[in-house]
PDB file of C-alpha atoms and ligand atoms in Angstrom:
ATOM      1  CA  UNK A 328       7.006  29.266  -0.097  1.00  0.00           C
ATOM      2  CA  UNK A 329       6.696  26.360  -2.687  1.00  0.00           C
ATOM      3  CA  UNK A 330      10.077  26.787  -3.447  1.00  0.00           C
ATOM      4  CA  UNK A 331      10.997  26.866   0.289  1.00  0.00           C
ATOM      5  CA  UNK A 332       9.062  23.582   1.038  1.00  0.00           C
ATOM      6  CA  UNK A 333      10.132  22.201  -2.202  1.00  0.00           C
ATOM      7  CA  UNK A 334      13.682  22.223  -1.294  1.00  0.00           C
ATOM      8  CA  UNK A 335      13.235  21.104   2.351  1.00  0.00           C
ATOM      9  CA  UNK A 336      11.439  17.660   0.948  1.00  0.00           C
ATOM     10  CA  UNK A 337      14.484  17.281  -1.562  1.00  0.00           C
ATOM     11  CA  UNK A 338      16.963  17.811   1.198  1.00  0.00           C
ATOM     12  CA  UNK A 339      15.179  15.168   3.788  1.00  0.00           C
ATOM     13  CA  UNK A 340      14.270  13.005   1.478  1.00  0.00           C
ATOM     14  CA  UNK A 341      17.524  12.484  -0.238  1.00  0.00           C
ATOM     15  CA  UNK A 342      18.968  12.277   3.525  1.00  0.00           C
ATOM     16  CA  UNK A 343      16.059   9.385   4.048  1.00  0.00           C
ATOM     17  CA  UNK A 344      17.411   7.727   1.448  1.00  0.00           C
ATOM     18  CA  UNK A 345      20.904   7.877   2.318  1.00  0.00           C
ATOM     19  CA  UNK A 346      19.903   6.607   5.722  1.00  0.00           C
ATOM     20  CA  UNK A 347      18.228   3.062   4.859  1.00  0.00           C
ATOM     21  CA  UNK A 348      20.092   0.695   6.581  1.00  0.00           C
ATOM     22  CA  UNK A 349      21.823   2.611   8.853  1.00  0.00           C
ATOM     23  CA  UNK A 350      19.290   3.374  11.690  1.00  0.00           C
ATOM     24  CA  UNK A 351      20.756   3.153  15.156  1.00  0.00           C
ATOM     25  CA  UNK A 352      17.752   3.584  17.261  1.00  0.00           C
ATOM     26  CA  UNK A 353      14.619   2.142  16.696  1.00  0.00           C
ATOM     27  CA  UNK A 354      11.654   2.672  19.572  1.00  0.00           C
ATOM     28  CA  UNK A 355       8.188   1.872  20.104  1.00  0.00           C
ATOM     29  CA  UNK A 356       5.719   4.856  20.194  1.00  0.00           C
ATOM     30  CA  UNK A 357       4.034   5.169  23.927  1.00  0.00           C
ATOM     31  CA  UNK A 358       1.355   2.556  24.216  1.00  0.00           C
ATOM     32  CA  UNK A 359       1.494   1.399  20.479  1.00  0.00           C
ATOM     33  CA  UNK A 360       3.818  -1.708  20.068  1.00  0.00           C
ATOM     34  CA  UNK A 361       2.968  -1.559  15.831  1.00  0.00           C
ATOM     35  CA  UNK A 362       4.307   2.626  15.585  1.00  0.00           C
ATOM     36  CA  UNK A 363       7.930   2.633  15.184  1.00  0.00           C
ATOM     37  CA  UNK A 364      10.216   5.946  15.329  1.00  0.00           C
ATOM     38  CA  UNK A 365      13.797   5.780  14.599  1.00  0.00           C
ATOM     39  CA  UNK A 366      16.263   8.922  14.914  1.00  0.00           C
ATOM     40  CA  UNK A 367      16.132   9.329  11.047  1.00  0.00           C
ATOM     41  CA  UNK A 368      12.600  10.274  11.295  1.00  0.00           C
ATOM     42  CA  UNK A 369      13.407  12.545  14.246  1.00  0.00           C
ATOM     43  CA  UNK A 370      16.624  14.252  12.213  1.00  0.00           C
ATOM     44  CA  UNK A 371      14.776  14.703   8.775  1.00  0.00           C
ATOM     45  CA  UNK A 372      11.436  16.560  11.053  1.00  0.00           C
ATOM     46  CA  UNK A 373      14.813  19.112  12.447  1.00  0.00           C
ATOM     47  CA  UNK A 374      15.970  19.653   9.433  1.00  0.00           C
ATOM     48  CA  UNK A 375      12.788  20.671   7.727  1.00  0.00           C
ATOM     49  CA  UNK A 376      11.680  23.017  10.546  1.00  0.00           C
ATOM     50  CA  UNK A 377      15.121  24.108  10.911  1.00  0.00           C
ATOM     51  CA  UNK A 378      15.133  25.375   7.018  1.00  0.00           C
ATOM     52  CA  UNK A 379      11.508  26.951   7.382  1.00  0.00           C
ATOM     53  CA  UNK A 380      12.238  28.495  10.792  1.00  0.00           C
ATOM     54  CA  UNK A 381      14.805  30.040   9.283  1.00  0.00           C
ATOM     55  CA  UNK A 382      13.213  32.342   6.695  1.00  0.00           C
ATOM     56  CA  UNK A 383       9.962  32.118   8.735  1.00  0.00           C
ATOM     57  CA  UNK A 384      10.705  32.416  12.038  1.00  0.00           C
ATOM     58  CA  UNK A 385       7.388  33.662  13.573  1.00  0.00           C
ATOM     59  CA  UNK A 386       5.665  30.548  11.571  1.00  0.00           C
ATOM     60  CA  UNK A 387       3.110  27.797  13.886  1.00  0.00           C
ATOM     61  CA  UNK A 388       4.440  24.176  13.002  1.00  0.00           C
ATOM     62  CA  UNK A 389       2.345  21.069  13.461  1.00  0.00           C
ATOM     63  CA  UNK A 390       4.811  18.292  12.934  1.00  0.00           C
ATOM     64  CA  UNK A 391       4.764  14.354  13.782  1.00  0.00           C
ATOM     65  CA  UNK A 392       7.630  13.711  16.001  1.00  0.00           C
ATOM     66  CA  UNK A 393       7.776  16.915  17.608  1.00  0.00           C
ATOM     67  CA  UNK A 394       4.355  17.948  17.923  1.00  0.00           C
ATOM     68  CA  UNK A 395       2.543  21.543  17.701  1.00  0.00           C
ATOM     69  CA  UNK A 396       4.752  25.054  17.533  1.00  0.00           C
ATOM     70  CA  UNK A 397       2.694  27.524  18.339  1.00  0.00           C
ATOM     71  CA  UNK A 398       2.812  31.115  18.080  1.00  0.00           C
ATOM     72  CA  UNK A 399      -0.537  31.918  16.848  1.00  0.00           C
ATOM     73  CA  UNK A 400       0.605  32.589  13.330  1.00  0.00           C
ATOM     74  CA  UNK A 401      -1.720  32.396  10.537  1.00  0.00           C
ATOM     75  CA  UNK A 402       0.587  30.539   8.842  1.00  0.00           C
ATOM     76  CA  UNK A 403       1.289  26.660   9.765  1.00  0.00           C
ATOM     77  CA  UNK A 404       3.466  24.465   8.385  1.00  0.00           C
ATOM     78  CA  UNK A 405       2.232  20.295   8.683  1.00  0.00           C
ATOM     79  CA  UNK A 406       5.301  18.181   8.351  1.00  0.00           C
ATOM     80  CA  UNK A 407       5.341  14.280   7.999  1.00  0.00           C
ATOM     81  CA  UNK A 408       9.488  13.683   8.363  1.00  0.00           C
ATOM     82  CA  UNK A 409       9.198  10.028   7.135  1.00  0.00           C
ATOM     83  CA  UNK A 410       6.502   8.880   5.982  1.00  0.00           C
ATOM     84  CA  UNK A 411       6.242   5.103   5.828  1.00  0.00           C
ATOM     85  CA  UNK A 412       8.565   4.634   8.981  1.00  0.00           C
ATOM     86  CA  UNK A 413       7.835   0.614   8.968  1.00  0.00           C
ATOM     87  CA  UNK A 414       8.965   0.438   5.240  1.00  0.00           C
ATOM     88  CA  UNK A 415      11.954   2.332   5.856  1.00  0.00           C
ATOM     89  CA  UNK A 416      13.015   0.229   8.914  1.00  0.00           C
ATOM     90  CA  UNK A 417      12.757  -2.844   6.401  1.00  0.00           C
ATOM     91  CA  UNK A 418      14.763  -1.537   4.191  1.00  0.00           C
ATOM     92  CA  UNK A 419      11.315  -1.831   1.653  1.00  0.00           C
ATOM     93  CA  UNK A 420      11.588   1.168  -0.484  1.00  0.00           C
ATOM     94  CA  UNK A 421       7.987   3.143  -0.264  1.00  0.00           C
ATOM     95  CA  UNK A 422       8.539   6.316   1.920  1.00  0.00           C
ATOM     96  CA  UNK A 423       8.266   9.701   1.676  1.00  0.00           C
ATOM     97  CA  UNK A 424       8.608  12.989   2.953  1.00  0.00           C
ATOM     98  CA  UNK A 425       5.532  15.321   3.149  1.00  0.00           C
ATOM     99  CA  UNK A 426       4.687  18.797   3.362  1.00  0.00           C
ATOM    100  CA  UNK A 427       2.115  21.339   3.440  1.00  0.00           C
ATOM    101  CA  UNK A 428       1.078  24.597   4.362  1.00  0.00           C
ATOM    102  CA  UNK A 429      -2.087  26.128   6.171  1.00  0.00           C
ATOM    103  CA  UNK A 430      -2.954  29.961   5.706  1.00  0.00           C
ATOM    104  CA  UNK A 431      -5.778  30.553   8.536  1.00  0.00           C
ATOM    105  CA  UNK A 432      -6.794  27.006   8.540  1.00  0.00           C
ATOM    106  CA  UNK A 433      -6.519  25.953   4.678  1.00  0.00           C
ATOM    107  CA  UNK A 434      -3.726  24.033   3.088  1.00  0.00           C
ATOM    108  CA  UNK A 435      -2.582  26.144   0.738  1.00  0.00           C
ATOM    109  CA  UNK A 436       0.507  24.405  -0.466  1.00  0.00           C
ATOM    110  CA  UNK A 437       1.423  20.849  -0.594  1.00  0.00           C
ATOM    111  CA  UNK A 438       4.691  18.861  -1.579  1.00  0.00           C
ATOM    112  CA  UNK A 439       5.447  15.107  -1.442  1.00  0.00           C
ATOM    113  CA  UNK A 440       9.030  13.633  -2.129  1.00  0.00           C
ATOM    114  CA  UNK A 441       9.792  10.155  -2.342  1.00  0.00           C
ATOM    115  CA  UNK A 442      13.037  10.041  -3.281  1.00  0.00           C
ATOM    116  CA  UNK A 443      13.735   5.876  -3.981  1.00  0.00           C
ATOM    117  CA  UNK A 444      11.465   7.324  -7.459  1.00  0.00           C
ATOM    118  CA  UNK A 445      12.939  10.227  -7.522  1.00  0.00           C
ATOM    119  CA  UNK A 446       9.025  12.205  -7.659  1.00  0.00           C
ATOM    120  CA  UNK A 447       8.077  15.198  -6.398  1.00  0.00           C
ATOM    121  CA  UNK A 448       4.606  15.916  -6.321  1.00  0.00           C
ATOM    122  CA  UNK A 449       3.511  19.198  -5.775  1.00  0.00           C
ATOM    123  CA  UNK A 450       0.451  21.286  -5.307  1.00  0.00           C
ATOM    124  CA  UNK A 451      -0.526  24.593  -4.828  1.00  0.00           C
ATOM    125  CA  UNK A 452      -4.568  25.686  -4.216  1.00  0.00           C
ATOM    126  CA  UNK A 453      -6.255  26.356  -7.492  1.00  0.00           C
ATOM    127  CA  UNK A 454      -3.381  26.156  -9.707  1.00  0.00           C
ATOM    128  CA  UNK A 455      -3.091  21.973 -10.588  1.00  0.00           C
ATOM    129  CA  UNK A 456      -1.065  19.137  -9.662  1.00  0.00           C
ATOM    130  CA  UNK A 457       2.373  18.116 -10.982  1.00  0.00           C
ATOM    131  CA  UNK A 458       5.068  15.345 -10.745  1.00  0.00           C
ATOM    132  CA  UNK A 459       8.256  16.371 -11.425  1.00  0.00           C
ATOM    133  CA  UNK A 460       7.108  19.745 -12.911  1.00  0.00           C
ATOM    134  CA  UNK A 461       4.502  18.372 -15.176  1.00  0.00           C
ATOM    135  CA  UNK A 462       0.455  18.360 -14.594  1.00  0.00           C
ATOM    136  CA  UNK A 463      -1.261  15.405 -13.582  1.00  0.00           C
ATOM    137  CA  UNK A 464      -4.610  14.311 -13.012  1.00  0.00           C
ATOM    138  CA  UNK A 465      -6.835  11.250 -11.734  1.00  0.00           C
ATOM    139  CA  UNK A 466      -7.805   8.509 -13.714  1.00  0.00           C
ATOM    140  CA  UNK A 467     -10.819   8.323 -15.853  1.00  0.00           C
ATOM    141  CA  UNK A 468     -11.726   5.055 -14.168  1.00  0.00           C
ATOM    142  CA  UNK A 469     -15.382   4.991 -13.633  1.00  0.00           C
ATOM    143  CA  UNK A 470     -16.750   1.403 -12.778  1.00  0.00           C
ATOM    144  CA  UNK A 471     -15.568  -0.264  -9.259  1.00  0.00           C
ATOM    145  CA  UNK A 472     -14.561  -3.143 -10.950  1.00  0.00           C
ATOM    146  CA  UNK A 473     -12.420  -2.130 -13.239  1.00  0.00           C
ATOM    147  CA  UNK A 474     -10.842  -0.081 -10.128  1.00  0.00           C
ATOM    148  CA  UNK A 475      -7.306  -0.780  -8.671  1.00  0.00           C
ATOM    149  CA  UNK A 476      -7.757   0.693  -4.958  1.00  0.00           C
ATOM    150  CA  UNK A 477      -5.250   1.092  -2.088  1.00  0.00           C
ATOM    151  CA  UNK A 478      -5.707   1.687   2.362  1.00  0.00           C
ATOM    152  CA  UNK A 479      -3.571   1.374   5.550  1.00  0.00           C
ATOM    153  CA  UNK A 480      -3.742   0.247   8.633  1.00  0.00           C
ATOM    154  CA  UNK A 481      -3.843   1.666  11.895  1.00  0.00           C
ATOM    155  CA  UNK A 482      -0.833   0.813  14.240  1.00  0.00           C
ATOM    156  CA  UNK A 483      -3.914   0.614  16.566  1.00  0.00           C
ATOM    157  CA  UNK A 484      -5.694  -2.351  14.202  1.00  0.00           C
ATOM    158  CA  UNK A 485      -5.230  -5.300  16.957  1.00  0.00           C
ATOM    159  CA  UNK A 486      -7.755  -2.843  19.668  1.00  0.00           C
ATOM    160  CA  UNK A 487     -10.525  -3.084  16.874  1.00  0.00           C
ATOM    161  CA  UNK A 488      -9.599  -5.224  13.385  1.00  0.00           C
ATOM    162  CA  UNK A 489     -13.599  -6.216  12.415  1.00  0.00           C
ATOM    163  CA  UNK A 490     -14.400  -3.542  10.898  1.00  0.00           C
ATOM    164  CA  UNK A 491     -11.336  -2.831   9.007  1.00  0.00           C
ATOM    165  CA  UNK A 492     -10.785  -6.236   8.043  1.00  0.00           C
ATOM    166  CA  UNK A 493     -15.131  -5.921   7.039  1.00  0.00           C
ATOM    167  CA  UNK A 494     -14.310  -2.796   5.097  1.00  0.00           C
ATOM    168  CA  UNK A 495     -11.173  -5.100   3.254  1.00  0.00           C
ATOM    169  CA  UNK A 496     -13.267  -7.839   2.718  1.00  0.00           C
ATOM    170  CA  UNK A 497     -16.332  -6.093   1.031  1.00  0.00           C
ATOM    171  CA  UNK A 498     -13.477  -3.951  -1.331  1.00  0.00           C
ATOM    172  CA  UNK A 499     -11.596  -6.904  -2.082  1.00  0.00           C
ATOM    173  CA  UNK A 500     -15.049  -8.704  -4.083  1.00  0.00           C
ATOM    174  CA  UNK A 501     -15.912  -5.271  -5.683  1.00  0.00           C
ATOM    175  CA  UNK A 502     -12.781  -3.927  -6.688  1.00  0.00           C
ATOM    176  CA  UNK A 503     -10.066  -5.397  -9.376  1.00  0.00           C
ATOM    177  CA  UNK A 504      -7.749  -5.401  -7.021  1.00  0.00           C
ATOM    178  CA  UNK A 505      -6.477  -3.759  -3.576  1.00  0.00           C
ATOM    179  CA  UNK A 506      -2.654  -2.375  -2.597  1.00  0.00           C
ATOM    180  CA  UNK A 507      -1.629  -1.913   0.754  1.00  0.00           C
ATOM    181  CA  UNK A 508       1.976   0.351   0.209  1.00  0.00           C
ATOM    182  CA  UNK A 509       2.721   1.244   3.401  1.00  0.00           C
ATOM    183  CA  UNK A 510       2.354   5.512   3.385  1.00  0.00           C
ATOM    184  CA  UNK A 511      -0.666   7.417   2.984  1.00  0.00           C
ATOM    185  CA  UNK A 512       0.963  10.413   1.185  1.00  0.00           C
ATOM    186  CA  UNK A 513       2.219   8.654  -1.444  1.00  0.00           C
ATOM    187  CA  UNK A 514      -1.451   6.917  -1.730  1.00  0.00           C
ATOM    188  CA  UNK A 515      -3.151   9.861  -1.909  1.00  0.00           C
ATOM    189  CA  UNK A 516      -0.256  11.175  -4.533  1.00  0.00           C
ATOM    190  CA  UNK A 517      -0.667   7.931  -6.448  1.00  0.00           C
ATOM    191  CA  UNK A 518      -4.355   8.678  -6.643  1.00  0.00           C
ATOM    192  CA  UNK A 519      -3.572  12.037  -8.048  1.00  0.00           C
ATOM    193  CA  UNK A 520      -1.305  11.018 -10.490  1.00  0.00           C
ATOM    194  CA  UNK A 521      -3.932   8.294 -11.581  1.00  0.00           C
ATOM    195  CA  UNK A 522      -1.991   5.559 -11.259  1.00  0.00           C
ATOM    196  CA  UNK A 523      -4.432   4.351  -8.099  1.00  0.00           C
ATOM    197  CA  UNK A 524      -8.520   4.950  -8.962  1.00  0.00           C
ATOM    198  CA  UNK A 525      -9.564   5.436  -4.800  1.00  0.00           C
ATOM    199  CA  UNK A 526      -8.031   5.175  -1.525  1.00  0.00           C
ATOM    200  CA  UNK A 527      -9.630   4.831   1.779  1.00  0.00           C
ATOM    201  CA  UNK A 528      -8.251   4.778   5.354  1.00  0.00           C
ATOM    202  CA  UNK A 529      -9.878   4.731   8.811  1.00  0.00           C
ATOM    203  CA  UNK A 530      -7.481   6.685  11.293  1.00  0.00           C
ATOM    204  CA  UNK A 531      -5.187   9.261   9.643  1.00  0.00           C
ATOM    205  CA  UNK A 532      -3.620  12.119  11.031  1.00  0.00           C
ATOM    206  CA  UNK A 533      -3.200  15.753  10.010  1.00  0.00           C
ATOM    207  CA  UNK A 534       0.420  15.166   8.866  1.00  0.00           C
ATOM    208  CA  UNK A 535      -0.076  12.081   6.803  1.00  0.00           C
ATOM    209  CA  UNK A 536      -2.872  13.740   4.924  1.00  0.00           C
ATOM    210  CA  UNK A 537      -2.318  17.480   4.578  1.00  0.00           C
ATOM    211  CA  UNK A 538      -0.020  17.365   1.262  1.00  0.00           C
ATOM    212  CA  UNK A 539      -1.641  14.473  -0.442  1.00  0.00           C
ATOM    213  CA  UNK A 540      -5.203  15.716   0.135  1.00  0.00           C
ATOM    214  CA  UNK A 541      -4.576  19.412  -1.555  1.00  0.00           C
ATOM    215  CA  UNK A 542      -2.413  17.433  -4.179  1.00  0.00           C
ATOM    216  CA  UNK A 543      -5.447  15.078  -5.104  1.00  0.00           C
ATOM    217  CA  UNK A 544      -8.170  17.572  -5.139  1.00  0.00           C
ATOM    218  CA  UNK A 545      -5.462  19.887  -7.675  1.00  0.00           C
ATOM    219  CA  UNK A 546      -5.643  16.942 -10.008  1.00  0.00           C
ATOM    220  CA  UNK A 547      -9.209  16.489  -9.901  1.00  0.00           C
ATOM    221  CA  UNK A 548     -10.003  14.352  -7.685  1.00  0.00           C
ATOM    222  CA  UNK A 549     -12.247  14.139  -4.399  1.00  0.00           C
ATOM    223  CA  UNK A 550     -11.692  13.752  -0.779  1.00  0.00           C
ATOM    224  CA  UNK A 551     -14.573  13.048   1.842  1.00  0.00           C
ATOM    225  CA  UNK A 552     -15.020  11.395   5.182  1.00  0.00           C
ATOM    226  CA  UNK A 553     -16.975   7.385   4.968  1.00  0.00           C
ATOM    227  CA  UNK A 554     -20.123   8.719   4.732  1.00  0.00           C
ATOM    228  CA  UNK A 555     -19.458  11.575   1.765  1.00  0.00           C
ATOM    229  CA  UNK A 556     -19.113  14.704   3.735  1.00  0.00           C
ATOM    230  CA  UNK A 557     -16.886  17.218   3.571  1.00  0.00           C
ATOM    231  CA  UNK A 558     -14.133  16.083   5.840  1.00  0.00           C
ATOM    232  CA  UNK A 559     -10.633  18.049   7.198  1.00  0.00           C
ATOM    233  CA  UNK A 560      -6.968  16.875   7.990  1.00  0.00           C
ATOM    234  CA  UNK A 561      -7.783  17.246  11.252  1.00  0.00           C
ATOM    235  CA  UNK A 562     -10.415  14.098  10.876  1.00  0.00           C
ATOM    236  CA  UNK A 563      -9.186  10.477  10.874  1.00  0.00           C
ATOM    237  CA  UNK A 564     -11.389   9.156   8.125  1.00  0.00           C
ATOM    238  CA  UNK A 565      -9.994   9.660   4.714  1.00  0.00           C
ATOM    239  CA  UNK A 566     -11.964   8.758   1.509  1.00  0.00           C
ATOM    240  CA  UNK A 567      -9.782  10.013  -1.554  1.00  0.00           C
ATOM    241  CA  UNK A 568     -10.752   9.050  -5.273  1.00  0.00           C
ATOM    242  CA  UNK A 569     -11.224   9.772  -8.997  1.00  0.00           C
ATOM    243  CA  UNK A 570     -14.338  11.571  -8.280  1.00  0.00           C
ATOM    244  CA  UNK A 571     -16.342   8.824 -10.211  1.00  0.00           C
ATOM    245  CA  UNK A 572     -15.933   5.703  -8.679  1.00  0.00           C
ATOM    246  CA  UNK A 573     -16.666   8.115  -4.721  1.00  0.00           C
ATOM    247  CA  UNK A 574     -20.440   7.142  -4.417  1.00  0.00           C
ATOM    248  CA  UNK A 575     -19.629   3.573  -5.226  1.00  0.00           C
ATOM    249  CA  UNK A 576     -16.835   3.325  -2.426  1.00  0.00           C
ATOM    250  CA  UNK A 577     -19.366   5.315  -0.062  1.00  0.00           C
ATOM    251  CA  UNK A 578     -21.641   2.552  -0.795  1.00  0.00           C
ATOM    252  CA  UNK A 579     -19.316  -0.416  -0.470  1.00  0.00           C
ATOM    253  CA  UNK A 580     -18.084   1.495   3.020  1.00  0.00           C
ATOM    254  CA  UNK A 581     -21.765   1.977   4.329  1.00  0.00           C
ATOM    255  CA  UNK A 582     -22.322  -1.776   4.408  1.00  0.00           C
ATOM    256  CA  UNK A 583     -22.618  -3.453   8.031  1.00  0.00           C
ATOM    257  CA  UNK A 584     -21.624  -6.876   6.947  1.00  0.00           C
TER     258      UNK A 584
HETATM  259  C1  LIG B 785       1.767   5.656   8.478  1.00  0.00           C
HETATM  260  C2  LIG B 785       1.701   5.345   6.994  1.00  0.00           C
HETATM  261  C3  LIG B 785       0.793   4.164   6.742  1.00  0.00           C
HETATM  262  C4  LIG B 785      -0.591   4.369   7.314  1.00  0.00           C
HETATM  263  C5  LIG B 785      -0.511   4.716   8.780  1.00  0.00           C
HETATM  264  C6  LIG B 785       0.390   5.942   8.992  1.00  0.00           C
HETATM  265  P1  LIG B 785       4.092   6.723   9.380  1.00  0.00           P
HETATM  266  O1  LIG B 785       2.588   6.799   8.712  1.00  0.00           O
HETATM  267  O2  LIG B 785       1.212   6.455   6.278  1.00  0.00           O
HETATM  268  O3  LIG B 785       0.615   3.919   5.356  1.00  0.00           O
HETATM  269  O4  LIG B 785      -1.340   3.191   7.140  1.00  0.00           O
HETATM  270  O5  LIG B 785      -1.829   4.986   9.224  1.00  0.00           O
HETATM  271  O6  LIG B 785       0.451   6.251  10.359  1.00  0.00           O
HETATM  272  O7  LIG B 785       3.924   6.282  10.801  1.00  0.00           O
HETATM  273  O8  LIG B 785       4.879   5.775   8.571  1.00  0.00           O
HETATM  274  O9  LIG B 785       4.540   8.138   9.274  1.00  0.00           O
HETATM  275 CA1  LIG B 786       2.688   9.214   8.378  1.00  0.00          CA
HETATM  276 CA1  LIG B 787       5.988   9.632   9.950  1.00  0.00          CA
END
């Protein structure tokens, strides 16, 4: 199956890349003037679920574009198409592709292409992290300070920007220094790879996280909601880190001013 995904990331991604430039159709989501879709992201999600569907055709699929597919499998596949669809319509060259898979509710599997870097991360439960075949693992980081740290934004951010921009502000005097890149699964795979110390976002969805999440906690690191619980992919808050430098972000995160 890691082979399976593997090959379906390579295949979209490399058709991603191939498309920059080139989009015809760009739309507004319903509602949200910020969330772009073009028909790139909409042609990479068919031929992902096309591939799986194949060999797998009794599978459950919970993908962006196209929504759930569900035949009350165990199995469930949780596709991101494009991830980074703002970058990509810019022509700015931070996107990805991202998949994962759940067995009765657990991601099992996880694999992240971004093909301008030519990286695959990959990650299968409680057998390690790679890039490009090889193990990676967080950094050894330990001090806020000395921290390089990266979040999103919500396409929703004008309804509600305070608290975000409070949560930015309190970071940006504790940290070294903050990135904003534009997709959360290459974050969270930039965390992994320990090339990023912690990354925290307010309103995620199941498909930007599921890959990323399984692929940081493989290379040692920790995911939680705000507050330090245990959180899921199906919960918006995302807290991702080294492990060492989590009780320090809780902290900065807790603060009400
Ligand atoms: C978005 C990116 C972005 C994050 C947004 C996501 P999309 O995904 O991951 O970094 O800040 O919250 O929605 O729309 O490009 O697939
Ligand atoms: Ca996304
Ligand atoms: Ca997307």
């Amino acid at each position: 199956m890691i082979q399976l995904a593997t090959e379906a990331a390579l295949e979209a991604g490399r058709f991603l890349k191939m498309s920059v430039g080139k989009i015809k159709h760009i739309e507004r989501k319903q509602g949200q003037e910020l969330n772009l879709v073009t028909e790139i992201d909409k042609k990479s999600e068919e031929m992902i679920i096309r591939k799986i569907k194949q060999r797998y055709p009794h599978h459950d699929f919970l993908a962006e574009e196209s929504g759930s597919h569900e035949k009350q499998s165990d199995y469930k596949w949780v596709i991101d198409p494009l991830d980074g669809t703002t970058n990509f319509t810019h022509g700015f060259p931070i996107f990805c592709v991202s998949i994962a898979l759940e067995v009765k509710g657990e991601v099992v599997l996880g694999v992240v292409y971004d093909p301008n870097a030519d990286e695959l991360y990959s990650a299968e439960k409680g057998k390690g992290a790679t890039l490009n075949g090889k193990p990676i693992r967080v950094s050894t980081v330990s001090k806020l300070i000395e921290s390089i740290l990266v979040t999103g934004f919500p396409y929703t951010i004008k309804d509600n920007p305070d608290e975000i921009m409070r949560h930015f502000k309190n970071f940006l005097v504790e940290a070294q220094a903050i990135r904003r890149l534009g997709s959360a699964a290459l974050d969270l795979c930039y965390v992994a790879a320990g090339r990023l110390d912690g990354f925290w976002e307010a309103s995620l969805h199941p498909w930007d996280m599921a890959a990323g999440v399984l692929i940081v906690e493989e290379a040692g690191g920790k995911f939680t909601d705000f507050r330090g619980f245990p959180s899921s992919i199906y919960k918006k808050q995302l807290l991702a880190t080294n492990g060492l430098i989590h009780e320090h972000m809780i902290g900065v995160l807790g603060k009400s001013k």
